[in-house]
CSV table of N, CA and C in Angstrom, one decimal:
chain,number,residue,atom,x,y,z
A,1,MET,N,-8.1,-0.6,12.9
A,1,MET,CA,-8.6,-1.1,11.7
A,1,MET,C,-8.0,-2.5,11.4
A,2,SER,N,-8.8,-3.4,10.9
A,2,SER,CA,-8.3,-4.7,10.6
A,2,SER,C,-7.6,-4.7,9.2
A,3,GLY,N,-6.8,-5.7,9.0
A,3,GLY,CA,-6.1,-5.8,7.7
A,3,GLY,C,-7.1,-6.0,6.6
A,4,ARG,N,-8.1,-6.7,6.8
A,4,ARG,CA,-9.1,-7.0,5.8
A,4,ARG,C,-9.8,-5.7,5.4
A,5,LYS,N,-10.2,-4.9,6.4
A,5,LYS,CA,-10.8,-3.6,6.1
A,5,LYS,C,-9.9,-2.7,5.3
A,6,LEU,N,-8.6,-2.7,5.7
A,6,LEU,CA,-7.6,-1.9,4.9
A,6,LEU,C,-7.5,-2.4,3.5
A,7,GLU,N,-7.5,-3.7,3.3
A,7,GLU,CA,-7.5,-4.3,2.0
A,7,GLU,C,-8.7,-3.8,1.1
A,8,ILE,N,-9.8,-3.8,1.7
A,8,ILE,CA,-11.0,-3.4,1.0
A,8,ILE,C,-10.9,-1.9,0.6
A,9,ILE,N,-10.4,-1.1,1.4
A,9,ILE,CA,-10.2,0.3,1.1
A,9,ILE,C,-9.2,0.5,0.0
A,10,LEU,N,-8.1,-0.3,0.0
A,10,LEU,CA,-7.1,-0.2,-1.0
A,10,LEU,C,-7.7,-0.7,-2.4
A,11,GLU,N,-8.6,-1.7,-2.3
A,11,GLU,CA,-9.2,-2.2,-3.5
A,11,GLU,C,-10.0,-1.2,-4.2
A,12,GLU,N,-10.6,-0.2,-3.5
A,12,GLU,CA,-11.5,0.8,-4.0
A,12,GLU,C,-10.7,2.0,-4.6
A,13,LEU,N,-9.4,2.1,-4.4
A,13,LEU,CA,-8.6,3.2,-4.9
A,13,LEU,C,-8.5,3.2,-6.4
A,14,GLU,N,-8.5,4.4,-7.0
A,14,GLU,CA,-8.4,4.5,-8.5
A,14,GLU,C,-7.0,4.0,-8.9
A,15,LYS,N,-7.0,3.2,-10.0
A,15,LYS,CA,-5.7,2.7,-10.5
A,15,LYS,C,-5.3,3.5,-11.7
A,16,LYS,N,-4.0,3.6,-11.9
A,16,LYS,CA,-3.4,4.4,-13.0
A,16,LYS,C,-3.8,3.7,-14.3
A,17,GLU,N,-4.3,4.5,-15.3
A,17,GLU,CA,-4.6,3.9,-16.6
A,17,GLU,C,-3.3,3.9,-17.4
A,18,ASN,N,-3.2,2.8,-18.2
A,18,ASN,CA,-2.1,2.6,-19.1
A,18,ASN,C,-0.7,2.7,-18.4
A,19,PRO,N,-0.5,2.0,-17.4
A,19,PRO,CA,0.8,2.1,-16.7
A,19,PRO,C,2.0,1.7,-17.5
A,20,ASN,N,3.1,2.3,-17.3
A,20,ASN,CA,4.3,2.0,-18.1
A,20,ASN,C,5.2,1.0,-17.2
A,21,LEU,N,5.2,-0.3,-17.7
A,21,LEU,CA,5.9,-1.3,-16.9
A,21,LEU,C,7.4,-1.0,-16.8
A,22,ILE,N,8.0,-0.4,-17.8
A,22,ILE,CA,9.4,0.0,-17.7
A,22,ILE,C,9.7,1.0,-16.6
A,23,LEU,N,8.7,1.8,-16.4
A,23,LEU,CA,8.9,2.8,-15.3
A,23,LEU,C,8.3,2.3,-13.9
A,24,GLU,N,8.0,1.0,-13.9
A,24,GLU,CA,7.4,0.3,-12.8
A,24,GLU,C,6.2,1.0,-12.2
A,25,GLN,N,5.3,1.4,-13.2
A,25,GLN,CA,4.1,2.1,-12.8
A,25,GLN,C,2.9,1.0,-12.7
A,26,TYR,N,3.1,0.1,-11.7
A,26,TYR,CA,2.0,-0.8,-11.5
A,26,TYR,C,1.7,-0.9,-10.0
A,27,PRO,N,0.5,-1.2,-9.7
A,27,PRO,CA,0.1,-1.1,-8.3
A,27,PRO,C,0.5,-2.4,-7.5
A,28,THR,N,0.8,-2.3,-6.3
A,28,THR,CA,1.0,-3.4,-5.4
A,28,THR,C,-0.4,-4.0,-5.1
A,29,PRO,N,-0.6,-5.3,-5.2
A,29,PRO,CA,-1.9,-5.9,-5.0
A,29,PRO,C,-2.4,-5.5,-3.6
A,30,PRO,N,-3.7,-5.1,-3.4
A,30,PRO,CA,-4.2,-4.7,-2.1
A,30,PRO,C,-3.9,-5.6,-1.0
A,31,ARG,N,-4.0,-6.9,-1.2
A,31,ARG,CA,-3.7,-7.9,-0.1
A,31,ARG,C,-2.3,-7.8,0.4
A,32,ILE,N,-1.3,-7.7,-0.5
A,32,ILE,CA,0.1,-7.5,-0.1
A,32,ILE,C,0.3,-6.2,0.5
A,33,ALA,N,-0.2,-5.1,0.0
A,33,ALA,CA,0.0,-3.8,0.6
A,33,ALA,C,-0.6,-3.7,2.0
A,34,SER,N,-1.8,-4.3,2.2
A,34,SER,CA,-2.4,-4.3,3.5
A,34,SER,C,-1.6,-5.1,4.5
A,35,GLU,N,-1.1,-6.2,4.1
A,35,GLU,CA,-0.2,-7.1,5.0
A,35,GLU,C,1.0,-6.3,5.4
A,36,MET,N,1.7,-5.7,4.4
A,36,MET,CA,2.9,-4.9,4.7
A,36,MET,C,2.6,-3.8,5.7
A,37,LEU,N,1.5,-3.0,5.5
A,37,LEU,CA,1.2,-1.9,6.4
A,37,LEU,C,0.8,-2.4,7.8
A,38,MET,N,0.1,-3.5,7.8
A,38,MET,CA,-0.3,-4.1,9.2
A,38,MET,C,0.9,-4.6,9.9
A,39,LEU,N,1.8,-5.2,9.2
A,39,LEU,CA,3.1,-5.7,9.8
A,39,LEU,C,3.9,-4.5,10.4
A,40,ALA,N,4.0,-3.5,9.6
A,40,ALA,CA,4.8,-2.3,10.1
A,40,ALA,C,4.1,-1.6,11.2
A,41,PHE,N,2.7,-1.5,11.2
A,41,PHE,CA,2.0,-1.0,12.3
A,41,PHE,C,2.1,-1.8,13.6
A,42,ASN,N,2.0,-3.1,13.4
A,42,ASN,CA,2.0,-4.0,14.6
A,42,ASN,C,3.4,-4.0,15.2
A,43,ARG,N,4.4,-3.7,14.5
A,43,ARG,CA,5.8,-3.6,15.0
A,43,ARG,C,6.1,-2.3,15.6
A,44,GLY,N,5.2,-1.3,15.5
A,44,GLY,CA,5.4,0.0,16.0
A,44,GLY,C,6.2,0.9,15.1
A,45,ASP,N,6.2,0.6,13.8
A,45,ASP,CA,7.0,1.3,12.9
A,45,ASP,C,6.3,2.5,12.2
A,46,ILE,N,5.0,2.7,12.6
A,46,ILE,CA,4.2,3.7,11.9
A,46,ILE,C,3.7,4.7,12.9
A,47,GLU,N,3.1,4.3,14.0
A,47,GLU,CA,2.4,5.2,14.9
A,47,GLU,C,3.3,6.3,15.4
A,48,GLY,N,2.9,7.5,15.3
A,48,GLY,CA,3.6,8.7,15.7
A,48,GLY,C,4.7,9.1,14.8
A,49,LYS,N,4.7,8.5,13.6
A,49,LYS,CA,5.7,8.8,12.6
A,49,LYS,C,5.1,9.3,11.3
A,50,ILE,N,5.8,10.0,10.5
A,50,ILE,CA,5.4,10.4,9.2
A,50,ILE,C,5.8,9.3,8.2
A,51,VAL,N,4.9,8.8,7.4
A,51,VAL,CA,5.2,7.7,6.5
A,51,VAL,C,5.1,8.3,5.1
A,52,HIS,N,6.2,8.1,4.3
A,52,HIS,CA,6.2,8.6,3.0
A,52,HIS,C,6.5,7.5,2.0
A,53,ASP,N,5.6,7.4,1.0
A,53,ASP,CA,5.8,6.4,0.0
A,53,ASP,C,6.3,7.1,-1.3
A,54,LEU,N,7.6,6.8,-1.6
A,54,LEU,CA,8.2,7.5,-2.8
A,54,LEU,C,7.7,6.9,-4.1
A,55,GLY,N,7.0,5.8,-4.0
A,55,GLY,CA,6.5,5.2,-5.2
A,55,GLY,C,7.5,4.6,-6.2
A,56,CYS,N,8.7,4.2,-5.6
A,56,CYS,CA,9.7,3.7,-6.5
A,56,CYS,C,10.0,2.3,-6.2
A,57,GLY,N,10.4,1.5,-7.2
A,57,GLY,CA,10.6,0.1,-7.1
A,57,GLY,C,11.6,-0.3,-6.1
């Protein structure tokens, strides 16, 4: 999958309504998230592994 296709998929995800900024409840922009994921994938840091996003700052 290309980084751009991943970015498009991430753009379509539902966003949290009324996020609490004090609790850091804001989304990472799709472009940045896709770049981070593609970098990790290309370095071999994802394939064959379980990836867990704890959702914390």
